[in-house]
XYZ file of C-alpha atoms in Angstrom:
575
model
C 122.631 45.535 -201.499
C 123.204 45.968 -205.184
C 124.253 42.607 -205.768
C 120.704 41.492 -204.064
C 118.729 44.058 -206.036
C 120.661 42.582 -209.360
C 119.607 38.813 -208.608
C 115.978 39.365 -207.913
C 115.809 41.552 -211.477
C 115.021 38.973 -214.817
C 118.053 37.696 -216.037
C 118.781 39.007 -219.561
C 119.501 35.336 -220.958
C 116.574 33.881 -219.382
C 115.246 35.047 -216.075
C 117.216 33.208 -213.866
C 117.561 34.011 -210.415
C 121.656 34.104 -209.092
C 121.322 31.050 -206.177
C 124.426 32.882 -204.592
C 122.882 36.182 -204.384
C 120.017 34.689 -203.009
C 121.656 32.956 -200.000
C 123.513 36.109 -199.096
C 120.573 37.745 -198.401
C 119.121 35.207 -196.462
C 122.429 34.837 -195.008
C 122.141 38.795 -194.252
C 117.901 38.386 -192.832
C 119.553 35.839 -190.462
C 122.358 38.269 -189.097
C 119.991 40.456 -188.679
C 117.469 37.786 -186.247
C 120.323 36.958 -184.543
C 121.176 40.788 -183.949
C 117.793 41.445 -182.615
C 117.625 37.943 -181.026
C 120.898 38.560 -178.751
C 119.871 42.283 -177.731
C 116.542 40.500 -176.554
C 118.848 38.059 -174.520
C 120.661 40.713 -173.303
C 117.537 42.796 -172.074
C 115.796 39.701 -170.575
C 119.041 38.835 -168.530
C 119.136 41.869 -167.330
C 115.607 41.579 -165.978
C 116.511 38.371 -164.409
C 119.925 39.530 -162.790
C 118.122 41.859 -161.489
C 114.680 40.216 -160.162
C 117.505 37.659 -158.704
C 119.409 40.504 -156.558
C 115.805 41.560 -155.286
C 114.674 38.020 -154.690
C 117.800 37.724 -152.381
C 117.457 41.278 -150.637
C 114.084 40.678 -149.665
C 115.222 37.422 -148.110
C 117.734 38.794 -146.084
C 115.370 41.958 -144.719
C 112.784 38.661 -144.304
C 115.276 36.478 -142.352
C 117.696 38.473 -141.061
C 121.534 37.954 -142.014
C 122.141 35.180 -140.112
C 119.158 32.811 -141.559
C 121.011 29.895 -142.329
C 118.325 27.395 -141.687
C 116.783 25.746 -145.473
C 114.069 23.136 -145.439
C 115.203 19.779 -145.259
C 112.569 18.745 -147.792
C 114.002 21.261 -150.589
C 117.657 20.714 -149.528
C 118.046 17.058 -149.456
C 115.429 17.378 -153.214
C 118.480 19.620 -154.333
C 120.960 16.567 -153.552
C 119.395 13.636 -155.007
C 118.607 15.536 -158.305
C 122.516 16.759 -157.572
C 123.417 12.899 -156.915
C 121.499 11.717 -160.149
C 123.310 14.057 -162.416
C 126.911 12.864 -160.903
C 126.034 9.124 -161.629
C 124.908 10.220 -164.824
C 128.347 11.982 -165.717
C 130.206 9.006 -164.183
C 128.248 6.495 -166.816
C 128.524 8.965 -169.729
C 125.283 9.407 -170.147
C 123.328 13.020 -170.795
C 123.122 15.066 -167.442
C 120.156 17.336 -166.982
C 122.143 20.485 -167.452
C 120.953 22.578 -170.532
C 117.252 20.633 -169.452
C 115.809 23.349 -166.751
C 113.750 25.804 -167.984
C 114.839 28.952 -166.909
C 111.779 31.090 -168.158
C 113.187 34.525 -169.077
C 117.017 33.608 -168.926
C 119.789 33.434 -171.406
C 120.056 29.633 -171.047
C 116.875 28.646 -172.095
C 116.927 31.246 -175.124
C 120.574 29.763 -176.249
C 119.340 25.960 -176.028
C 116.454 26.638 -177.893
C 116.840 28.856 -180.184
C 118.025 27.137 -183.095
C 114.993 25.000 -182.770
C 112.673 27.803 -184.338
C 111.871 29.211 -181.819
C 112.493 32.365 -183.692
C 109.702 33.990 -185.813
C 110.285 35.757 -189.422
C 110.389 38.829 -187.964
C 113.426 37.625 -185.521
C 110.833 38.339 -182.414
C 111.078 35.030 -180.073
C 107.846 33.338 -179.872
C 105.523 32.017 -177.139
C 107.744 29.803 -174.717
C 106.809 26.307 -173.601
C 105.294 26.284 -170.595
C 108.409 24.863 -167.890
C 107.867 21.169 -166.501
C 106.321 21.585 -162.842
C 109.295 20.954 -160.517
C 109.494 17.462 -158.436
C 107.483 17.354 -155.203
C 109.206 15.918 -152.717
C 108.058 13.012 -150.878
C 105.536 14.218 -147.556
C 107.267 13.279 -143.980
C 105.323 11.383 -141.912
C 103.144 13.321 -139.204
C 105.582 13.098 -135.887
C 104.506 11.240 -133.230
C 102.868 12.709 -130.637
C 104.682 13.792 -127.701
C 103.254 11.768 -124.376
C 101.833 14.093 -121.826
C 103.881 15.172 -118.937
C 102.473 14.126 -115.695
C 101.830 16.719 -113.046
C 101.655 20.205 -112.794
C 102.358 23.516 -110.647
C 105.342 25.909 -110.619
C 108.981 25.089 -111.694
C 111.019 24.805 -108.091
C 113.223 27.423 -107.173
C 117.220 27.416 -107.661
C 119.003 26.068 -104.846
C 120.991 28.936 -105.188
C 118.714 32.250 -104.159
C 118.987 33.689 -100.422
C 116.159 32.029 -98.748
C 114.607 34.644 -95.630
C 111.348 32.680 -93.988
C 108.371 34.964 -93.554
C 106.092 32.967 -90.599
C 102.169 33.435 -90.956
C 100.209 32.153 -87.851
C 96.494 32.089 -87.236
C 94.921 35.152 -85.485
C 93.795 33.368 -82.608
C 95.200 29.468 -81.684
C 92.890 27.614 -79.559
C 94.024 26.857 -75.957
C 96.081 23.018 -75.620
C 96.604 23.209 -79.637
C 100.027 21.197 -80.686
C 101.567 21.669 -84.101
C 101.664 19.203 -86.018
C 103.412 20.176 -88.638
C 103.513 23.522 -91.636
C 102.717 24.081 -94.811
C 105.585 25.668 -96.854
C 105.320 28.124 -100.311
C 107.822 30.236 -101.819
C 107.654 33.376 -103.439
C 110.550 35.314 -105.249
C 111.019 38.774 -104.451
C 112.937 41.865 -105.546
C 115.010 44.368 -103.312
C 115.867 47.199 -105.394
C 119.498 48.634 -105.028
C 120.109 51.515 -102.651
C 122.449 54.000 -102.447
C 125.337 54.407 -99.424
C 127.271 56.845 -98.824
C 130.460 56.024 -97.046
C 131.858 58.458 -94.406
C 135.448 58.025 -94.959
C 136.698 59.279 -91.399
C 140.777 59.636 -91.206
C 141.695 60.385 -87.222
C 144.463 62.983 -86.557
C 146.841 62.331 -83.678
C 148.888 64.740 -82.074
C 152.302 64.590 -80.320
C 153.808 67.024 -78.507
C 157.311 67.612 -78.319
C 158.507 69.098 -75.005
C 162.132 69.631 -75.890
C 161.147 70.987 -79.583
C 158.247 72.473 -78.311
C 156.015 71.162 -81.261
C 153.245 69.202 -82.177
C 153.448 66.727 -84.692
C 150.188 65.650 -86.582
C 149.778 62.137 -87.689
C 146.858 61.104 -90.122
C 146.254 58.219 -92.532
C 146.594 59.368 -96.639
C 143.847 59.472 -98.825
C 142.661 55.959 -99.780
C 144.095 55.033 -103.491
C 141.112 54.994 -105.496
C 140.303 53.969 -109.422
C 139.646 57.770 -109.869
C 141.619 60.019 -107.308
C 139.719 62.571 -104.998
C 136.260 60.902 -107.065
C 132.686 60.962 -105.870
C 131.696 57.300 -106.376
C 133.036 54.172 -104.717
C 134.105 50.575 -106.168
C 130.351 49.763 -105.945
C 129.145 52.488 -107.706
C 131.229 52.952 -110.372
C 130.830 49.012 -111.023
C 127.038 49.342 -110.925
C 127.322 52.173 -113.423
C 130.016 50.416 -116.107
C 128.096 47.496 -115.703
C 124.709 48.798 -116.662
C 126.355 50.696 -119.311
C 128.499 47.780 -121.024
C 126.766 44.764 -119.587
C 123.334 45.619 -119.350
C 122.929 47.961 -122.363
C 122.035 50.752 -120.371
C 122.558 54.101 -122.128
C 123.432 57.172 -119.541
C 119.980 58.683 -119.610
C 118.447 56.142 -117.982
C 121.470 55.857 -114.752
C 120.519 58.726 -114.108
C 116.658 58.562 -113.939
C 117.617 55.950 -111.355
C 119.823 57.870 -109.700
C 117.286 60.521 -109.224
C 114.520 58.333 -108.029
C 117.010 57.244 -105.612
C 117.240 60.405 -104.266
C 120.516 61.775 -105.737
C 120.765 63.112 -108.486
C 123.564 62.824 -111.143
C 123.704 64.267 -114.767
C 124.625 62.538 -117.980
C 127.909 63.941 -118.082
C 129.145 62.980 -114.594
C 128.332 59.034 -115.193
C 129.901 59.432 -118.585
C 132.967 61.198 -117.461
C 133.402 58.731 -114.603
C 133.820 55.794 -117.574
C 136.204 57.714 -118.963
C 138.560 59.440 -116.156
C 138.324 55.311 -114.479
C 139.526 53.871 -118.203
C 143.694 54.081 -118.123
C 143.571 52.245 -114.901
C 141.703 49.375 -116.060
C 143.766 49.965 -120.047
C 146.901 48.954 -117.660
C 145.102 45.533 -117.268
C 143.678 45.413 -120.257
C 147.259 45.630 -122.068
C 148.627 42.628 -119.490
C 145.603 40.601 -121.053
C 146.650 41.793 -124.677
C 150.397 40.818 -123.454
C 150.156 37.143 -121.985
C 147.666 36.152 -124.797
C 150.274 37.104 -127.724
C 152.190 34.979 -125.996
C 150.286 31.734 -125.595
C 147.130 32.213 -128.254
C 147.117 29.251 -130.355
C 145.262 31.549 -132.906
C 143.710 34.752 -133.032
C 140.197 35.174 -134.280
C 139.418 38.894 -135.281
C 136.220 40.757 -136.777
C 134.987 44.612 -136.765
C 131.735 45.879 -136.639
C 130.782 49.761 -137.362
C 129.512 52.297 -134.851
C 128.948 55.849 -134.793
C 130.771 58.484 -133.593
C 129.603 61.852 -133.027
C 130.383 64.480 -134.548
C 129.930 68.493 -134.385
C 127.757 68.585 -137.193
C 126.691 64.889 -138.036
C 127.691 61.504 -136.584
C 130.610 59.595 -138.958
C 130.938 55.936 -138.814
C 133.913 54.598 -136.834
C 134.707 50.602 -136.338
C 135.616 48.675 -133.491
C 137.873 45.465 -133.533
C 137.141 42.338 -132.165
C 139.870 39.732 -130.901
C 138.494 36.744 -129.602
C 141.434 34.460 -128.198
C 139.992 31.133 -126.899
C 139.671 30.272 -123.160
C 141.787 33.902 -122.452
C 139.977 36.461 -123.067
C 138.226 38.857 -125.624
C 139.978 42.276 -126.656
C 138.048 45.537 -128.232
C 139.632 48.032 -130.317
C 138.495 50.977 -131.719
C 139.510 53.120 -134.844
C 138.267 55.883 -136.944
C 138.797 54.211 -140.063
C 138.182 50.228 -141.376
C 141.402 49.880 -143.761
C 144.582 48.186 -144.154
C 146.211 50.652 -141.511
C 144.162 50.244 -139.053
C 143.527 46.176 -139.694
C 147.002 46.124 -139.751
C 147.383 47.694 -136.383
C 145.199 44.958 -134.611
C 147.719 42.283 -135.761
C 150.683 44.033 -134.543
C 152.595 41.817 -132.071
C 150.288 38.640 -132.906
C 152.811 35.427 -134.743
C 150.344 33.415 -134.362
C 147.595 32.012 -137.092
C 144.465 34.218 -137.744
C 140.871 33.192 -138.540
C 138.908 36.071 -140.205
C 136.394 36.586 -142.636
C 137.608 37.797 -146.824
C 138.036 41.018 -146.016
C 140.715 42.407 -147.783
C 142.331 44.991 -145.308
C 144.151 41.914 -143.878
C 145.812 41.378 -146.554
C 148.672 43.749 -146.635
C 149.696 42.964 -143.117
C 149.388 39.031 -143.390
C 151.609 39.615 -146.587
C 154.683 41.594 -144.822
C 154.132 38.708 -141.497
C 153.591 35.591 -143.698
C 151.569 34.464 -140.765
C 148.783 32.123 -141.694
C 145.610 33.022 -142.193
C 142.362 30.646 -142.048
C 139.232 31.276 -143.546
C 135.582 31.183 -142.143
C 133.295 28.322 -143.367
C 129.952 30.086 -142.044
C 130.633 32.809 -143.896
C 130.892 30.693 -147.185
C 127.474 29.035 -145.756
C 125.505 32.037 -145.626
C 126.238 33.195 -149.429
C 124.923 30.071 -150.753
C 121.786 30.014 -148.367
C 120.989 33.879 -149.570
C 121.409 32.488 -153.246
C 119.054 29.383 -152.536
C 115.902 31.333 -153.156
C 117.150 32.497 -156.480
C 118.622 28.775 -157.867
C 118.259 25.658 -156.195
C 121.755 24.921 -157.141
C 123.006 26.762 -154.095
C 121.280 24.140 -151.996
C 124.101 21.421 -153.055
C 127.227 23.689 -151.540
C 124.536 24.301 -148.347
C 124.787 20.289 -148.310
C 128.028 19.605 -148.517
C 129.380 22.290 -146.107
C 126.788 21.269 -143.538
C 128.491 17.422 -143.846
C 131.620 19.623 -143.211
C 129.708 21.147 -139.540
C 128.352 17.848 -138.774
C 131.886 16.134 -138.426
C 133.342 19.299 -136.439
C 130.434 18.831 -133.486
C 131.792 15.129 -133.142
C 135.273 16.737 -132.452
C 134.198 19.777 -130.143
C 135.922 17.841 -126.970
C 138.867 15.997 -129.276
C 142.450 16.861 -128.873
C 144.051 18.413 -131.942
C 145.866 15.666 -132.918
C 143.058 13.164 -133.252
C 140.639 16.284 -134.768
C 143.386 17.256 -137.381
C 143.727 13.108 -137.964
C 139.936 13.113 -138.630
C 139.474 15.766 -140.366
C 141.959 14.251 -143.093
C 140.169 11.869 -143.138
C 136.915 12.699 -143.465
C 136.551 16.594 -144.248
C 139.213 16.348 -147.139
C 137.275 14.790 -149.058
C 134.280 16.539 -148.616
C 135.922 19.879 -149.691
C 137.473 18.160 -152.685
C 133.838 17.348 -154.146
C 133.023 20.853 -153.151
C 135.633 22.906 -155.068
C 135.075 19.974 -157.951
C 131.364 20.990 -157.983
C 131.993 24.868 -157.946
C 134.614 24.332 -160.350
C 132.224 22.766 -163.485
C 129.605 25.231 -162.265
C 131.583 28.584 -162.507
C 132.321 26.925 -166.070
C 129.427 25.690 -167.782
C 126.418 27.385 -165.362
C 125.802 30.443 -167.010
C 125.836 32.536 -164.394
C 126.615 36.003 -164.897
C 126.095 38.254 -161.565
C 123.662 36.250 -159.747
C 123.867 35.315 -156.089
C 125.369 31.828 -156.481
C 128.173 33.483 -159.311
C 128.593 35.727 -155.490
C 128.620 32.419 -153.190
C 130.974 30.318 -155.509
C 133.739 33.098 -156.527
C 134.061 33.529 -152.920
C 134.897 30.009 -152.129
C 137.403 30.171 -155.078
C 138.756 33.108 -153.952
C 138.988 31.973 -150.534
C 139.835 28.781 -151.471
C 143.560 28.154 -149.540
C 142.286 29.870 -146.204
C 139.126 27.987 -146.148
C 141.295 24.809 -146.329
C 143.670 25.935 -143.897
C 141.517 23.987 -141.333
C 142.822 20.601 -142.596
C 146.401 21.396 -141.798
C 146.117 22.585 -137.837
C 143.777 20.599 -135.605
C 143.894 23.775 -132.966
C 141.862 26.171 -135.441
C 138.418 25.803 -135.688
C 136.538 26.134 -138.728
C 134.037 29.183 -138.398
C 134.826 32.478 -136.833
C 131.189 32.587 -135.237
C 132.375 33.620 -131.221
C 133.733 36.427 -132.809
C 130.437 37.071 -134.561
C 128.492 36.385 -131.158
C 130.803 39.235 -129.245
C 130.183 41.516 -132.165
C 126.088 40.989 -131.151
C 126.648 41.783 -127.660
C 127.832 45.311 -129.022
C 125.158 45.438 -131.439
C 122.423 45.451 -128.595
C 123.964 48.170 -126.850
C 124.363 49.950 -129.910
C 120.895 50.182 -130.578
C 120.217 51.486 -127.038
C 122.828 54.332 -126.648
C 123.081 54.836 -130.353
C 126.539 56.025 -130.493
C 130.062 57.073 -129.014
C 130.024 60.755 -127.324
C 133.862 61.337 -128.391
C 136.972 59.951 -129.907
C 138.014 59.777 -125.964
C 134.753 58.382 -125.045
C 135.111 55.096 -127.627
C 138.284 54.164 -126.371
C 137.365 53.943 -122.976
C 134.370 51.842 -124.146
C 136.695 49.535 -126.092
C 138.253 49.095 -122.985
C 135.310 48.463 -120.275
C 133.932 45.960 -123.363
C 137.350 44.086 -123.054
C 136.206 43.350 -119.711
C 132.470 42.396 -119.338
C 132.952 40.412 -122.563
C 136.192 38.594 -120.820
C 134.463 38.278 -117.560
C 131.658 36.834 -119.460
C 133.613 34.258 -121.231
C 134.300 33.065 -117.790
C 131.015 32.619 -116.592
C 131.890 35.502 -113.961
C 129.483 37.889 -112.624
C 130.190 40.823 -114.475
C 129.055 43.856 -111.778
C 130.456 41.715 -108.717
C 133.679 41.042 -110.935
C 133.698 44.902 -111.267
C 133.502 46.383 -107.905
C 136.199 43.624 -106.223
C 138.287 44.688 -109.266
C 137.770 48.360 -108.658
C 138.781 47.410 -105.032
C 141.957 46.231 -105.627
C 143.177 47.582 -108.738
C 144.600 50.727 -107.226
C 146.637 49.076 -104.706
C 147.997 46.296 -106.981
C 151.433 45.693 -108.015
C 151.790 47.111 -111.531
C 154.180 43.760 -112.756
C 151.455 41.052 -111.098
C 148.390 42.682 -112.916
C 147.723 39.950 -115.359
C 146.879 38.207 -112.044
C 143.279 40.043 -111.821
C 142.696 39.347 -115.369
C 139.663 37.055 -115.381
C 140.750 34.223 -116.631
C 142.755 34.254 -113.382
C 140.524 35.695 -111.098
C 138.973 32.716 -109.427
C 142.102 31.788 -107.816
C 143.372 35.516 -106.992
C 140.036 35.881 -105.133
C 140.284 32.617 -103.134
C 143.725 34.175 -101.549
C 142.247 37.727 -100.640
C 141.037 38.665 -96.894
C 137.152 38.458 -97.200
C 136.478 41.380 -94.438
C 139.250 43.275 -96.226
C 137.174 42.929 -99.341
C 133.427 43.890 -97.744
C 134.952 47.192 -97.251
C 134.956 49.082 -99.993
C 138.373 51.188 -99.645
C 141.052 51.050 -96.888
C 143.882 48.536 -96.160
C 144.180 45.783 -98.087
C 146.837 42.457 -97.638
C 148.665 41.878 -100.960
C 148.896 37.999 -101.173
C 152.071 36.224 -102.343
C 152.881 35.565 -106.068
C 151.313 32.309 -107.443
């Protein structure tokens, strides 16, 4: 400062002013613009990081998680301008990157601000007003749809019991003929009943002249899923499958139960669940059994539900394995870390498709099984960054191309949907991871959505690509995600878990319904023939009633054996 004050004082030989001096402190105003300049870049993006995360929250609470659907308009805008700017890289000629306004961001403030946009004072003055984005071309009006001809109620299935209700005239005139009928059809409801069985087991007697005794002969106790219990294989199905089927919570069996005319508490249908459960667990870890065995991968996700508590409700997780064409298999644990992920991959060699969590990691590391990566997953991050940067609208593209080619393959073999997706996906991904590549470099992107949506494809970069070396796996882990709903509607109607004891026996009833619904079976029917045969089954042939095999293990059981509900029943011969 001295040497400034110095060169603006007279010069003793003849009032010069030092040119040096001068420039240092114009050198030192500068620093000090710049200073004031960079903290106002730092405040503004800031602001914009965070109008950005609200931009996307909103979105989501708008949407819903799973929106993945973006205008076509604005998406296929996004890939010619993304197009353009390729060709113009290829020819060496200026792209339009550094061009977009980005009113309020650090970009716009870094390309312009050596163009004096600064005033004296270091403050940054009033920005150009940003060019009014491209509108893209109007669709033509679709064409009208023609005008179905005729009218009247949809016919009824072919499949509902038919019973004929005959309405004739009051009074039919003396020598009239018929000459034919006019024919309606109504649907109509019975409402379930309850039965109770009298289970009557005759006593014989013989007497014994020489012994002088009687001997008493009597049949034993039927074998039941829940010795010496109050409901049979009917009612306990009707109750399980309201409960895990239906999303029934307790409270409302019973209401039912009471209009019915007998009345049973929460507690009783809850503890039924749960003193039936290690009977059907038996079956349930025959399923777990044959599919480590023959899975060609295992698809796994976890979902959070409560469990309650003495004093508040704590948040427990349940598993999801979803193995292809077998069946589905539900977990639960008390805790969502590598433990207990590490747990649901015990006994499985074969590849898994999951999402990036990281409490996989540790086990898949001690295995070295392979692990594939899900492609909807990278989808969704780049359609919740769309409304916050058009950008994200070129990796939508270009992983769509990738979903487009897998529904031409749905029905292909592996070998010829591995051959194609060489041929065709490969590529695709290459541009992809090119594109994120030079925009994780030169985008400026600090902590916005798409910086989210593109660090996770790096970082998941080899498991996403692990679909171009096995034709078998499939590129998305979305039946997974569609169990996972089924348990989110019944968690919003019985809220949570009663106990630690109570969960498990859910995990196992889910295993179940969700199997039997893979299957196409009918879940309650499935149920009570299970129930009706379970107890009397061989414990080495249980895999047998699984339901992936249960439409040929019911074609070889006695039909009047099964209308009864408990009692003898024939065994039929291995298949």
């Amino acid at each position: 400062m001295s040497s400034t004050r110095d060169a603006s004082a007279p010069d003793s030989a003849g009032g010069a002013v030092d040119p040096s001096a001068q420039l240092r402190a114009e050198v030192a105003s500068l620093k000090l613009q710049v200073a004031q300049s960079s903290s106002r870049i730092q405040r503004l993006e800031t602001e914009l990081e965070a109008s950005r995360a609200q931009v996307a929250w909103f979105h989501r609470q708008l949407f819903g998680q799973k929106a993945e659907r973006i205008d076509s308009a604005e998406l296929e805008l996004a890939w010619r301008d993304f197009l353009k700017e390729q060709e113009a890289r290829a020819r060496g000629l200026p792209t339009a990157t550094g061009e977009v306004f980005q009113v309020g961001g650090a970009q716009f403030l870094f390309e312009f601000g050596a163009k004096g946009l600064l005033d004296p004072n270091g403050q940054v003055k009033d920005m150009p007003t940003p060019p009014a984005p491209a509108v893209a071309p109007e669709a033509p009006p679709p064409a009208e749809k023609p005008k179905k001809k005729g009218h009247g109620r949809k016919k009824l299935p072919l499949n509902l019991r038919e019973e004929t209700i005959v309405i004739k005239p009051d009074q039919i005139p003396e020598g009239a003929r018929c000459i034919g009928e006019e024919v309606t059809r109504r649907v109509g409801v019975r409402r379930a009943e309850l039965i109770a069985y009298r289970i009557v087991r005759p006593k014989y007697a013989v007497d014994d002249e020489v012994e002088v005794s009687t001997a008493i002969t009597i049949a034993p106790p039927p074998k039941e899923m829940v010795p010496r219990g109050l409901l049979a294989p009917s009612g306990l199905a009707h109750i399980l499958a309201n409960k895990w089927d239906r999303s029934a919570p307790y409270h409302r069996l019973a209401r039912f139960f009471s209009a019915s005319g007998y009345a049973l508490s929460v507690s009783t249908l809850s503890g039924v669940g749960i003193r039936a459960a290690p009977a059907a667990g038996k079956l349930v870890e025959a399923m777990k059994a044959y599919a480590q065995e023959v899975a060609p991968y295992l698809a796994i996700d976890a979902t959070g539900v409560l469990l309650q508590q003495p004093k508040a409700c704590v948040r427990g997780h349940v598993w999801l394995h979803y193995i292809e064409e077998i069946c589905v298999l539900v977990t639960f644990t008390k805790t969502h870390d590598s433990i207990s992920a590490g747990a649901q991959l015990d006994g499985w060699t074969c590849p898994t498709l999951a999402d990036g969590a990281q409490v996989y990691d540790l086990k898949h590391r001690e295995t070295g099984n392979p692990r594939a990566g899900c492609w909807s997953h990278a989808r969704r991050n780049f359609v919740y960054a769309a409304p916050t940067d058009a950008r994200a609208l070129v990796g939508v593209k270009l992983i769509n191309q990738i979903f487009r080619i897998e529904a031409e393959l749905v029905d292909a073999p592996p070998e010829l949907r591995l051959a194609r997706r060489k041929a065709d996906s490969a590529p695709i991904v290459k541009q992809l991871f090119e594109w994120r590549d030079d925009l994780l470099a030169t985008g400026n992107l600090g902590r916005s959505p798409l910086a989210k949506a593109l660090r996770y494809l790096r970082n998941q970069a080899s498991r996403l690509s692990y679909f171009l070396e096995d034709g078998r796996m499939p590129i998305h882990n979305n039946r997974t995600e569609l169990q996972a709903r089924h348990l989110a509607v019944g968690r919003k109607n019985w809220l949570f878990f009663g106990s630690e004891e109570g969960a498990e026996a859910g995990a196992i009833w889910l295993s179940l319904v969700l199997s039997a619904r893979m299957h196409g079976l009918d879940v309650e029917q499935y149920l009570r023939d299970l129930f009706r045969v379970l107890p009397l089954w061989p414990t080495d042939r249980l895999i047998e009633l699984a339901p992936h095999r249960w439409s040929q293990t019911s074609r070889k059981l006695d039909p009047l054996e099964m209308c009864v509900e408990l009692g003898k029943l024939t065994i039929p011969d291995p298949a």
